[in-house]
PDB file of C-alpha atoms and ligand atoms in Angstrom:
ATOM      1  CA  MET A 293     -14.416  -0.602  13.352  1.00 78.00           C
ATOM      2  CA  ASP A 294     -15.621  -0.885   9.803  1.00 95.00           C
ATOM      3  CA  CYS A 295     -12.303  -0.885   7.720  1.00 98.00           C
ATOM      4  CA  LEU A 296     -11.937  -2.576   4.536  1.00 98.00           C
ATOM      5  CA  PHE A 297      -8.159  -3.048   4.764  1.00 98.00           C
ATOM      6  CA  CYS A 298      -8.663  -4.467   8.443  1.00 98.00           C
ATOM      7  CA  LYS A 299     -10.951  -6.906   6.961  1.00 98.00           C
ATOM      8  CA  ILE A 300      -8.575  -7.967   4.325  1.00 98.00           C
ATOM      9  CA  ARG A 301      -5.977  -8.229   7.108  1.00 98.00           C
ATOM     10  CA  ASP A 302      -8.398 -10.576   9.045  1.00 98.00           C
ATOM     11  CA  ALA A 303      -9.367 -12.478   5.912  1.00 98.00           C
ATOM     12  CA  GLU A 304     -12.923 -11.504   6.263  1.00 98.00           C
ATOM     13  CA  ILE A 305     -12.502 -10.205   2.646  1.00 97.00           C
ATOM     14  CA  PRO A 306     -10.659 -12.046   0.207  1.00 98.00           C
ATOM     15  CA  ALA A 307      -7.643 -10.507  -1.704  1.00 98.00           C
ATOM     16  CA  THR A 308      -4.826 -11.665  -3.707  1.00 98.00           C
ATOM     17  CA  ILE A 309      -1.988 -11.590  -1.026  1.00 98.00           C
ATOM     18  CA  VAL A 310       1.592 -11.320  -2.512  1.00 98.00           C
ATOM     19  CA  HIS A 311       3.381 -10.853   0.864  1.00 98.00           C
ATOM     20  CA  GLU A 312       2.815 -11.429   4.343  1.00 98.00           C
ATOM     21  CA  ASP A 313       4.948 -10.860   7.497  1.00 98.00           C
ATOM     22  CA  ALA A 314       4.714 -10.071  11.147  1.00 98.00           C
ATOM     23  CA  ASP A 315       4.001  -6.171  10.691  1.00 98.00           C
ATOM     24  CA  CYS A 316       2.448  -5.897   7.242  1.00 98.00           C
ATOM     25  CA  LEU A 317       0.884  -7.491   4.139  1.00 98.00           C
ATOM     26  CA  ALA A 318       0.649  -6.849   0.555  1.00 99.00           C
ATOM     27  CA  PHE A 319      -2.121  -7.518  -2.039  1.00 99.00           C
ATOM     28  CA  GLU A 320      -2.985  -6.785  -5.548  1.00 98.00           C
ATOM     29  CA  ASP A 321      -5.007  -3.706  -6.134  1.00 98.00           C
ATOM     30  CA  ILE A 322      -8.708  -4.622  -7.133  1.00 98.00           C
ATOM     31  CA  ASN A 323      -8.592  -2.020  -9.926  1.00 98.00           C
ATOM     32  CA  ALA A 324      -5.055  -1.891 -11.113  1.00 98.00           C
ATOM     33  CA  LYS A 325      -3.782   1.220 -12.657  1.00 98.00           C
ATOM     34  CA  ALA A 326      -0.647  -0.182 -14.012  1.00 98.00           C
ATOM     35  CA  PRO A 327       0.872  -3.684 -14.998  1.00 98.00           C
ATOM     36  CA  THR A 328       2.150  -3.861 -11.294  1.00 98.00           C
ATOM     37  CA  HIS A 329      -0.233  -2.195  -8.847  1.00 98.00           C
ATOM     38  CA  ILE A 330       0.244  -3.785  -5.129  1.00 99.00           C
ATOM     39  CA  LEU A 331      -0.920  -2.225  -2.086  1.00 99.00           C
ATOM     40  CA  VAL A 332       1.341  -2.648   1.136  1.00 99.00           C
ATOM     41  CA  ILE A 333      -0.477  -1.975   4.306  1.00 99.00           C
ATOM     42  CA  PRO A 334       0.593  -2.287   8.042  1.00 99.00           C
ATOM     43  CA  ARG A 335      -1.272  -4.825  10.128  1.00 98.00           C
ATOM     44  CA  LYS A 336      -1.861  -2.047  12.500  1.00 98.00           C
ATOM     45  CA  HIS A 337      -4.828   0.207  11.693  1.00 98.00           C
ATOM     46  CA  ILE A 338      -3.428   3.756  11.030  1.00 98.00           C
ATOM     47  CA  ALA A 339      -6.087   6.013   9.295  1.00 98.00           C
ATOM     48  CA  SER A 340      -3.858   8.003   7.413  1.00 98.00           C
ATOM     49  CA  THR A 341      -0.213   9.701   7.069  1.00 98.00           C
ATOM     50  CA  LEU A 342      -1.654  12.481   9.525  1.00 98.00           C
ATOM     51  CA  GLU A 343      -2.006   9.751  12.115  1.00 98.00           C
ATOM     52  CA  ILE A 344       1.452   8.170  11.926  1.00 98.00           C
ATOM     53  CA  ALA A 345       3.141   8.304  15.415  1.00 98.00           C
ATOM     54  CA  GLU A 346       6.644   8.323  16.369  1.00 98.00           C
ATOM     55  CA  GLU A 347       6.418   4.862  17.262  1.00 98.00           C
ATOM     56  CA  ASP A 348       5.334   3.860  13.712  1.00 98.00           C
ATOM     57  CA  GLU A 349       8.359   5.402  11.887  1.00 98.00           C
ATOM     58  CA  ALA A 350      10.167   1.911  11.626  1.00 98.00           C
ATOM     59  CA  LEU A 351       6.828   0.377  10.538  1.00 98.00           C
ATOM     60  CA  VAL A 352       6.416   2.986   7.632  1.00 98.00           C
ATOM     61  CA  GLY A 353      10.028   2.554   6.632  1.00 98.00           C
ATOM     62  CA  HIS A 354       9.360  -1.334   6.605  1.00 98.00           C
ATOM     63  CA  LEU A 355       6.361  -0.705   4.102  1.00 98.00           C
ATOM     64  CA  HIS A 356       8.846   0.805   1.632  1.00 98.00           C
ATOM     65  CA  ARG A 357      11.385  -1.917   2.012  1.00 98.00           C
ATOM     66  CA  VAL A 358       8.720  -4.484   1.296  1.00 98.00           C
ATOM     67  CA  ALA A 359       7.645  -2.370  -1.710  1.00 99.00           C
ATOM     68  CA  ALA A 360      11.297  -2.429  -2.957  1.00 98.00           C
ATOM     69  CA  ASP A 361      11.422  -6.146  -2.598  1.00 98.00           C
ATOM     70  CA  LEU A 362       8.318  -6.729  -4.492  1.00 98.00           C
ATOM     71  CA  ALA A 363       9.714  -4.246  -7.257  1.00 98.00           C
ATOM     72  CA  ARG A 364      12.557  -6.477  -7.525  1.00 98.00           C
ATOM     73  CA  GLU A 365      10.527  -9.589  -7.671  1.00 98.00           C
ATOM     74  CA  ARG A 366       8.279  -8.169 -10.307  1.00 97.00           C
ATOM     75  CA  GLY A 367      11.223  -7.110 -12.428  1.00 98.00           C
ATOM     76  CA  ILE A 368      10.417  -3.595 -12.265  1.00 98.00           C
ATOM     77  CA  ALA A 369      13.132  -2.303 -10.103  1.00 98.00           C
ATOM     78  CA  ASP A 370      15.625  -1.441 -12.939  1.00 98.00           C
ATOM     79  CA  ASP A 371      13.041   0.444 -15.102  1.00 98.00           C
ATOM     80  CA  GLY A 372      11.733   2.308 -12.095  1.00 98.00           C
ATOM     81  CA  PHE A 373       8.429   2.403 -10.317  1.00 98.00           C
ATOM     82  CA  ARG A 374       6.312   4.847  -8.167  1.00 98.00           C
ATOM     83  CA  THR A 375       5.268   4.315  -4.456  1.00 98.00           C
ATOM     84  CA  VAL A 376       2.526   6.658  -3.557  1.00 98.00           C
ATOM     85  CA  MET A 377       0.560   7.093  -0.182  1.00 98.00           C
ATOM     86  CA  ASN A 378      -2.635   9.360  -0.589  1.00 98.00           C
ATOM     87  CA  CYS A 379      -3.706  11.485   2.348  1.00 98.00           C
ATOM     88  CA  GLY A 380      -7.211  13.103   2.502  1.00 98.00           C
ATOM     89  CA  ALA A 381      -9.825  13.960   0.109  1.00 95.00           C
ATOM     90  CA  GLU A 382      -8.225  16.029  -2.380  1.00 97.00           C
ATOM     91  CA  SER A 383      -5.399  13.283  -2.922  1.00 97.00           C
ATOM     92  CA  GLY A 384      -7.971  10.812  -3.689  1.00 96.00           C
ATOM     93  CA  GLN A 385      -7.657   8.772  -0.642  1.00 98.00           C
ATOM     94  CA  THR A 386     -10.584   6.447  -0.329  1.00 98.00           C
ATOM     95  CA  VAL A 387      -9.650   3.820   2.118  1.00 98.00           C
ATOM     96  CA  PHE A 388      -8.591   5.168   5.697  1.00 98.00           C
ATOM     97  CA  HIS A 389      -6.091   2.599   6.748  1.00 98.00           C
ATOM     98  CA  ILE A 390      -2.750   3.493   5.190  1.00 98.00           C
ATOM     99  CA  HIS A 391      -1.503   1.864   2.171  1.00 98.00           C
ATOM    100  CA  LEU A 392       1.635   2.364   0.068  1.00 98.00           C
ATOM    101  CA  HIS A 393       0.748   1.866  -3.619  1.00 98.00           C
ATOM    102  CA  LEU A 394       3.372   0.212  -5.640  1.00 98.00           C
ATOM    103  CA  LEU A 395       2.921   1.014  -9.194  1.00 98.00           C
ATOM    104  CA  GLY A 396       4.970  -0.052 -12.175  1.00 98.00           C
ATOM    105  CA  GLY A 397       5.542  -1.719 -15.504  1.00 98.00           C
ATOM    106  CA  ARG A 398       4.936   1.098 -17.536  1.00 98.00           C
ATOM    107  CA  PRO A 399       6.192   4.788 -17.854  1.00 97.00           C
ATOM    108  CA  MET A 400       4.777   7.089 -15.515  1.00 96.00           C
ATOM    109  CA  THR A 401       3.685  10.779 -15.956  1.00 96.00           C
ATOM    110  CA  TRP A 402       4.652  13.655 -13.816  1.00 97.00           C
ATOM    111  CA  PRO A 403       3.166  15.554 -12.281  1.00 96.00           C
ATOM    112  CA  PRO A 404       0.492  13.127 -11.264  1.00 93.00           C
ATOM    113  CA  GLY A 405      -3.254  14.112 -12.005  1.00 86.00           C
TER     114      GLY A 405
HETATM  115  P1  5GP B 108      -6.671   5.185  -2.229  1.00 72.09           P
HETATM  116  O1  5GP B 108      -7.449   5.743  -3.194  1.00 72.09           O
HETATM  117  O2  5GP B 108      -7.331   5.108  -0.910  1.00 72.09           O
HETATM  118  O3  5GP B 108      -5.410   5.823  -2.219  1.00 72.09           O
HETATM  119  O4  5GP B 108      -6.412   3.739  -2.599  1.00 72.09           O
HETATM  120  C1  5GP B 108      -7.320   2.557  -2.460  1.00 72.09           C
HETATM  121  C2  5GP B 108      -7.108   1.502  -3.341  1.00 72.09           C
HETATM  122  O5  5GP B 108      -7.768   0.270  -2.848  1.00 72.09           O
HETATM  123  C3  5GP B 108      -7.640   1.650  -4.685  1.00 72.09           C
HETATM  124  O6  5GP B 108      -6.627   1.747  -5.683  1.00 72.09           O
HETATM  125  C4  5GP B 108      -8.653   0.701  -5.036  1.00 72.09           C
HETATM  126  O7  5GP B 108      -8.634   0.346  -6.126  1.00 72.09           O
HETATM  127  C5  5GP B 108      -8.134  -0.256  -4.036  1.00 72.09           C
HETATM  128  N1  5GP B 108      -9.314  -1.028  -3.451  1.00 72.09           N
HETATM  129  C6  5GP B 108     -10.545  -0.671  -2.984  1.00 72.09           C
HETATM  130  N2  5GP B 108     -11.397  -1.688  -2.570  1.00 72.09           N
HETATM  131  C7  5GP B 108     -10.508  -2.897  -2.604  1.00 72.09           C
HETATM  132  C8  5GP B 108     -10.839  -4.049  -2.431  1.00 72.09           C
HETATM  133  O8  5GP B 108     -11.760  -4.566  -1.693  1.00 72.09           O
HETATM  134  N3  5GP B 108      -9.814  -5.077  -2.566  1.00 72.09           N
HETATM  135  C9  5GP B 108      -8.544  -4.640  -3.020  1.00 72.09           C
HETATM  136  N4  5GP B 108      -7.667  -5.480  -3.313  1.00 72.09           N
HETATM  137  N5  5GP B 108      -8.252  -3.359  -3.353  1.00 72.09           N
HETATM  138  C10 5GP B 108      -9.245  -2.487  -3.253  1.00 72.09           C
HETATM  139 ZN1   ZN B 109      -7.938  -0.814   9.245  1.00 72.09          ZN
END
């Protein structure tokens, strides 16, 4: 399967990894949209939010807990941050392996573009 984030998981493509555990990894976004912009991905290939199965519920919760830990590590937890998982063309999803964006370090606008 030709998946960019599976290749990063398998170290076939380099990335600046900031967290790794048995179920997920996190790395710096190559095109950061904020002072902190980290992607948290499950090791398991799941194409989009629409493909999350009942058995994946704990895994997806884990992605959020890892994002929260990274936000604390980066010192952005108190000021606030945003976690986003895009799904499908109109959301702007470009990589079809789910990833939680952790964005912070600057004020965010709402609604998003
Ligand atoms: P999406 O648009 O699917 O929600 O997010 C995909 C993200 O992956 C984008 O923010 C993009 O900058 C990032 N990205 C795309 N290719 C690479 C890459 O090769 N390495 C890293 N670290 N990030 C990437
Ligand atoms: Zn994948």
